Coordinates of C-alpha atoms in Angstrom, one line a residue:
M2 CA -11.1 9.6 12.0
K3 CA -8.2 7.2 12.5
H4 CA -7.6 4.0 10.5
T5 CA -7.8 1.0 12.8
I6 CA -5.2 -1.7 12.9
A7 CA -4.9 -5.3 14.3
I8 CA -1.5 -6.8 14.8
I9 CA -1.0 -10.5 14.4
D10 CA 2.4 -11.7 15.7
D11 CA 3.3 -14.6 17.9
H12 CA 6.2 -12.6 19.4
I13 CA 4.5 -10.6 22.2
L14 CA 7.4 -8.1 22.6
I15 CA 7.3 -7.3 18.9
A16 CA 3.5 -7.0 18.9
Q17 CA 3.6 -4.6 21.8
A18 CA 6.6 -2.7 20.3
L19 CA 4.6 -2.2 17.1
R20 CA 1.6 -1.1 19.1
S21 CA 3.6 1.5 21.0
I22 CA 5.2 2.8 17.8
I23 CA 1.9 3.1 16.0
S24 CA 0.4 5.0 18.9
N25 CA 2.5 7.9 17.8
F26 CA 1.1 7.8 14.2
A27 CA -1.5 10.5 13.7
Q28 CA -3.7 8.6 11.3
F29 CA -3.7 5.2 13.0
E30 CA -4.7 3.4 16.1
V31 CA -4.2 -0.3 17.2
L32 CA -7.4 -2.0 18.3
Y33 CA -5.9 -5.2 19.5
T34 CA -3.2 -7.8 19.0
A35 CA -3.4 -11.6 18.3
E36 CA -0.8 -14.3 18.6
N37 CA -1.7 -16.2 15.4
G38 CA -4.5 -16.6 12.9
V39 CA -6.7 -18.7 15.1
D40 CA -6.4 -16.3 18.0
F41 CA -7.3 -13.5 15.5
Q42 CA -10.4 -15.4 14.3
Q43 CA -11.5 -15.9 17.9
K44 CA -11.1 -12.2 18.7
L45 CA -13.1 -11.2 15.6
T46 CA -16.2 -12.9 17.2
S47 CA -16.4 -10.1 19.8
K48 CA -14.1 -7.3 18.5
P49 CA -14.5 -5.0 15.5
V50 CA -13.0 -5.8 12.1
P51 CA -9.9 -3.5 11.6
D52 CA -9.2 -1.5 8.5
V53 CA -5.6 -2.9 8.3
V54 CA -4.0 -6.0 9.6
L55 CA -0.2 -6.2 10.2
L56 CA 0.4 -9.9 9.7
D57 CA 3.5 -11.8 10.7
I58 CA 4.3 -14.5 8.2
T59 CA 6.0 -17.1 10.4
M60 CA 3.7 -18.2 13.3
P61 CA 2.6 -21.5 14.9
I62 CA -0.9 -22.9 14.6
M63 CA -2.1 -20.7 11.8
D64 CA 0.7 -18.8 9.9
G65 CA 0.5 -15.6 7.9
F66 CA -0.1 -17.4 4.6
E67 CA -3.1 -19.2 5.9
T68 CA -4.4 -16.2 7.7
A69 CA -4.1 -13.9 4.7
K70 CA -6.0 -16.4 2.5
W71 CA -8.8 -16.7 5.1
L72 CA -9.0 -13.0 5.7
S73 CA -9.0 -12.0 2.0
T74 CA -12.0 -14.4 1.6
T75 CA -14.0 -13.5 4.6
H76 CA -13.2 -9.8 4.9
P77 CA -11.9 -8.7 1.5
N78 CA -12.0 -5.0 2.4
V79 CA -9.3 -5.4 5.1
L80 CA -5.9 -4.3 3.9
I81 CA -3.3 -6.9 4.7
M82 CA 0.3 -5.7 5.4
A83 CA 2.7 -8.7 5.6
L84 CA 5.5 -8.5 8.1
S85 CA 8.7 -10.6 7.7
M86 CA 12.3 -10.8 8.6
Q87 CA 13.1 -12.1 5.1
D88 CA 13.1 -10.3 1.7
D89 CA 12.7 -13.4 -0.4
E90 CA 10.6 -13.3 -3.5
Q91 CA 8.9 -16.6 -2.8
S92 CA 7.3 -15.4 0.4
L93 CA 6.3 -12.1 -1.3
I94 CA 4.7 -13.9 -4.2
K95 CA 2.8 -16.3 -2.0
M96 CA 1.5 -13.5 0.2
I97 CA 0.3 -11.6 -2.8
K98 CA -1.4 -14.7 -4.1
N99 CA -3.1 -15.1 -0.7
G100 CA -4.4 -11.5 -0.7
S101 CA -1.7 -9.4 0.9
K102 CA -1.7 -5.8 -0.3
G103 CA 1.6 -4.8 1.3
Y104 CA 4.9 -6.2 2.5
M105 CA 7.2 -4.8 5.1
L106 CA 10.4 -5.9 6.7
K107 CA 10.5 -6.0 10.5
N108 CA 13.8 -4.1 10.6
A109 CA 12.2 -1.0 8.9
H110 CA 12.5 2.4 10.6
P111 CA 9.3 3.6 12.3
L112 CA 9.0 6.4 9.8
E113 CA 9.1 3.8 7.0
L114 CA 6.3 1.9 8.7
E115 CA 4.2 5.1 9.0
N116 CA 4.8 6.0 5.3
A117 CA 4.0 2.4 4.3
L118 CA 0.7 2.4 6.2
N119 CA -0.2 5.8 4.7
A120 CA 0.5 4.5 1.2
L121 CA -1.4 1.4 1.9
V122 CA -4.6 3.1 2.9
K123 CA -4.3 5.8 0.2
N124 CA -3.4 3.6 -2.7
G125 CA -4.7 0.2 -1.6
Q126 CA -1.2 -1.3 -1.7
F127 CA 2.4 -0.9 -0.6
F128 CA 5.5 -2.8 -1.6
P129 CA 9.1 -1.9 -1.0
E130 CA 11.6 -1.1 -3.7
W131 CA 13.3 -4.5 -3.6
A132 CA 10.0 -6.1 -4.4
A133 CA 10.0 -4.2 -7.7
S134 CA 7.3 -1.8 -6.6
K135 CA 7.3 -0.1 -10.0
V136 CA 5.7 -3.2 -11.3
F137 CA 2.6 -2.8 -9.2
T138 CA 1.9 0.7 -10.4
S139 CA 2.8 0.2 -14.1
I140 CA 0.7 -2.9 -14.7
R141 CA -2.8 -1.8 -15.7
E142 CA -5.5 -2.7 -13.2
D143 CA -7.9 -3.9 -15.8
T144 CA -7.4 -7.4 -17.2
I145 CA -6.0 -7.4 -20.7
D146 CA -6.0 -10.1 -23.4
A147 CA -2.3 -10.7 -23.2
R148 CA -2.2 -13.5 -25.6
S149 CA -3.5 -11.4 -28.5
K150 CA -2.2 -8.0 -27.6
L151 CA 1.3 -9.0 -26.5
N152 CA 1.7 -12.1 -28.8
L153 CA 2.5 -14.5 -26.0
S154 CA 3.1 -18.1 -27.0
D155 CA 1.4 -21.1 -25.3
R156 CA 4.7 -22.0 -23.7
E157 CA 5.3 -18.5 -22.3
I158 CA 1.8 -18.5 -20.9
E159 CA 2.4 -22.0 -19.3
F160 CA 5.6 -20.6 -17.8
L161 CA 3.6 -17.6 -16.4
T162 CA 1.3 -19.9 -14.5
Y163 CA 4.3 -21.3 -12.6
T164 CA 5.8 -18.0 -11.6
V165 CA 3.3 -17.7 -8.8
T166 CA 4.3 -21.1 -7.3
E167 CA 7.1 -21.8 -4.9
M168 CA 9.1 -23.7 -7.6
N169 CA 12.5 -22.4 -8.6
Y170 CA 13.4 -22.1 -12.3
K171 CA 15.1 -25.5 -12.4
E172 CA 11.9 -27.1 -10.9
I173 CA 9.8 -25.3 -13.5
S174 CA 12.0 -26.6 -16.3
E175 CA 11.4 -30.1 -15.1
K176 CA 7.7 -29.5 -14.9
M177 CA 7.7 -28.2 -18.4
F178 CA 10.0 -30.9 -19.7
C179 CA 12.6 -28.5 -21.0
S180 CA 16.1 -27.3 -20.1
P181 CA 16.8 -24.5 -17.6
R182 CA 18.2 -22.5 -20.5
T183 CA 14.9 -22.7 -22.3
I184 CA 13.2 -21.5 -19.2
E185 CA 15.6 -18.5 -19.1
N186 CA 14.6 -17.8 -22.7
Y187 CA 10.9 -17.7 -21.8
R188 CA 11.6 -15.5 -18.8
D189 CA 13.7 -13.1 -20.8
S190 CA 11.2 -12.9 -23.6
L191 CA 8.4 -12.1 -21.2
F192 CA 10.6 -9.5 -19.5
E193 CA 10.9 -7.8 -22.9
K194 CA 7.3 -8.2 -24.0
L195 CA 5.8 -7.1 -20.6
E196 CA 8.5 -4.5 -19.9
L197 CA 9.3 -6.1 -16.5
K198 CA 12.5 -6.9 -14.7
S199 CA 11.8 -9.5 -12.0
R200 CA 9.9 -12.7 -11.3
V201 CA 7.8 -10.8 -8.8
G202 CA 6.6 -8.7 -11.7
L203 CA 5.8 -11.7 -13.8
A204 CA 3.9 -13.2 -10.9
V205 CA 1.9 -10.1 -10.3
F206 CA 1.1 -9.9 -14.1
A207 CA 0.0 -13.6 -14.0
L208 CA -2.2 -13.0 -11.0
K209 CA -3.8 -9.9 -12.4
N210 CA -4.5 -11.3 -15.8
G211 CA -5.8 -14.8 -14.9
Y212 CA -2.8 -16.9 -15.6
A213 CA -2.2 -18.1 -12.1
K214 CA -3.0 -21.7 -11.3

């Protein structure tokens, strides 16, 4: 039995191209396409809920961030794969925070897309190498008491809460009333304690362990 997919993208040509590409994947079939989150919501009133949603981030009326947040609340079993032209960390972090289980660049090869979808349905998540995918497999799924087991300071924990926001490090330093250099020290200390290498990793850790605001 094939896994079902809905494609949400305001560019009709891209949506149809994706549908055509996925039609050649043995394990998947596209049920329908939608132009934005509102269009998707309307179609769900009469059409089946898909197993996977390929979700464009930048759309009018209701963008990918809003759609992911709504979908993860109303249909938490649906696996969301974000689609983007940008490989920036901020979009990735925000999509993860809003419930996305995967992230894919639109310039990927069809074989990469097929492999990504297979990994998504098999493992429950898929993130590309640039997004520090090792972080997602190395962090334990169960919540841990990081404060006691990893000896995190109050200020390090406060910094963790800001890693899931859209603020850059300079803005975080202003929020925490300290210098950018001090923020770098918190970051580097957490990298060492948590054995991570990127802000994405810190954000995922914060989300999984209850430190996200």
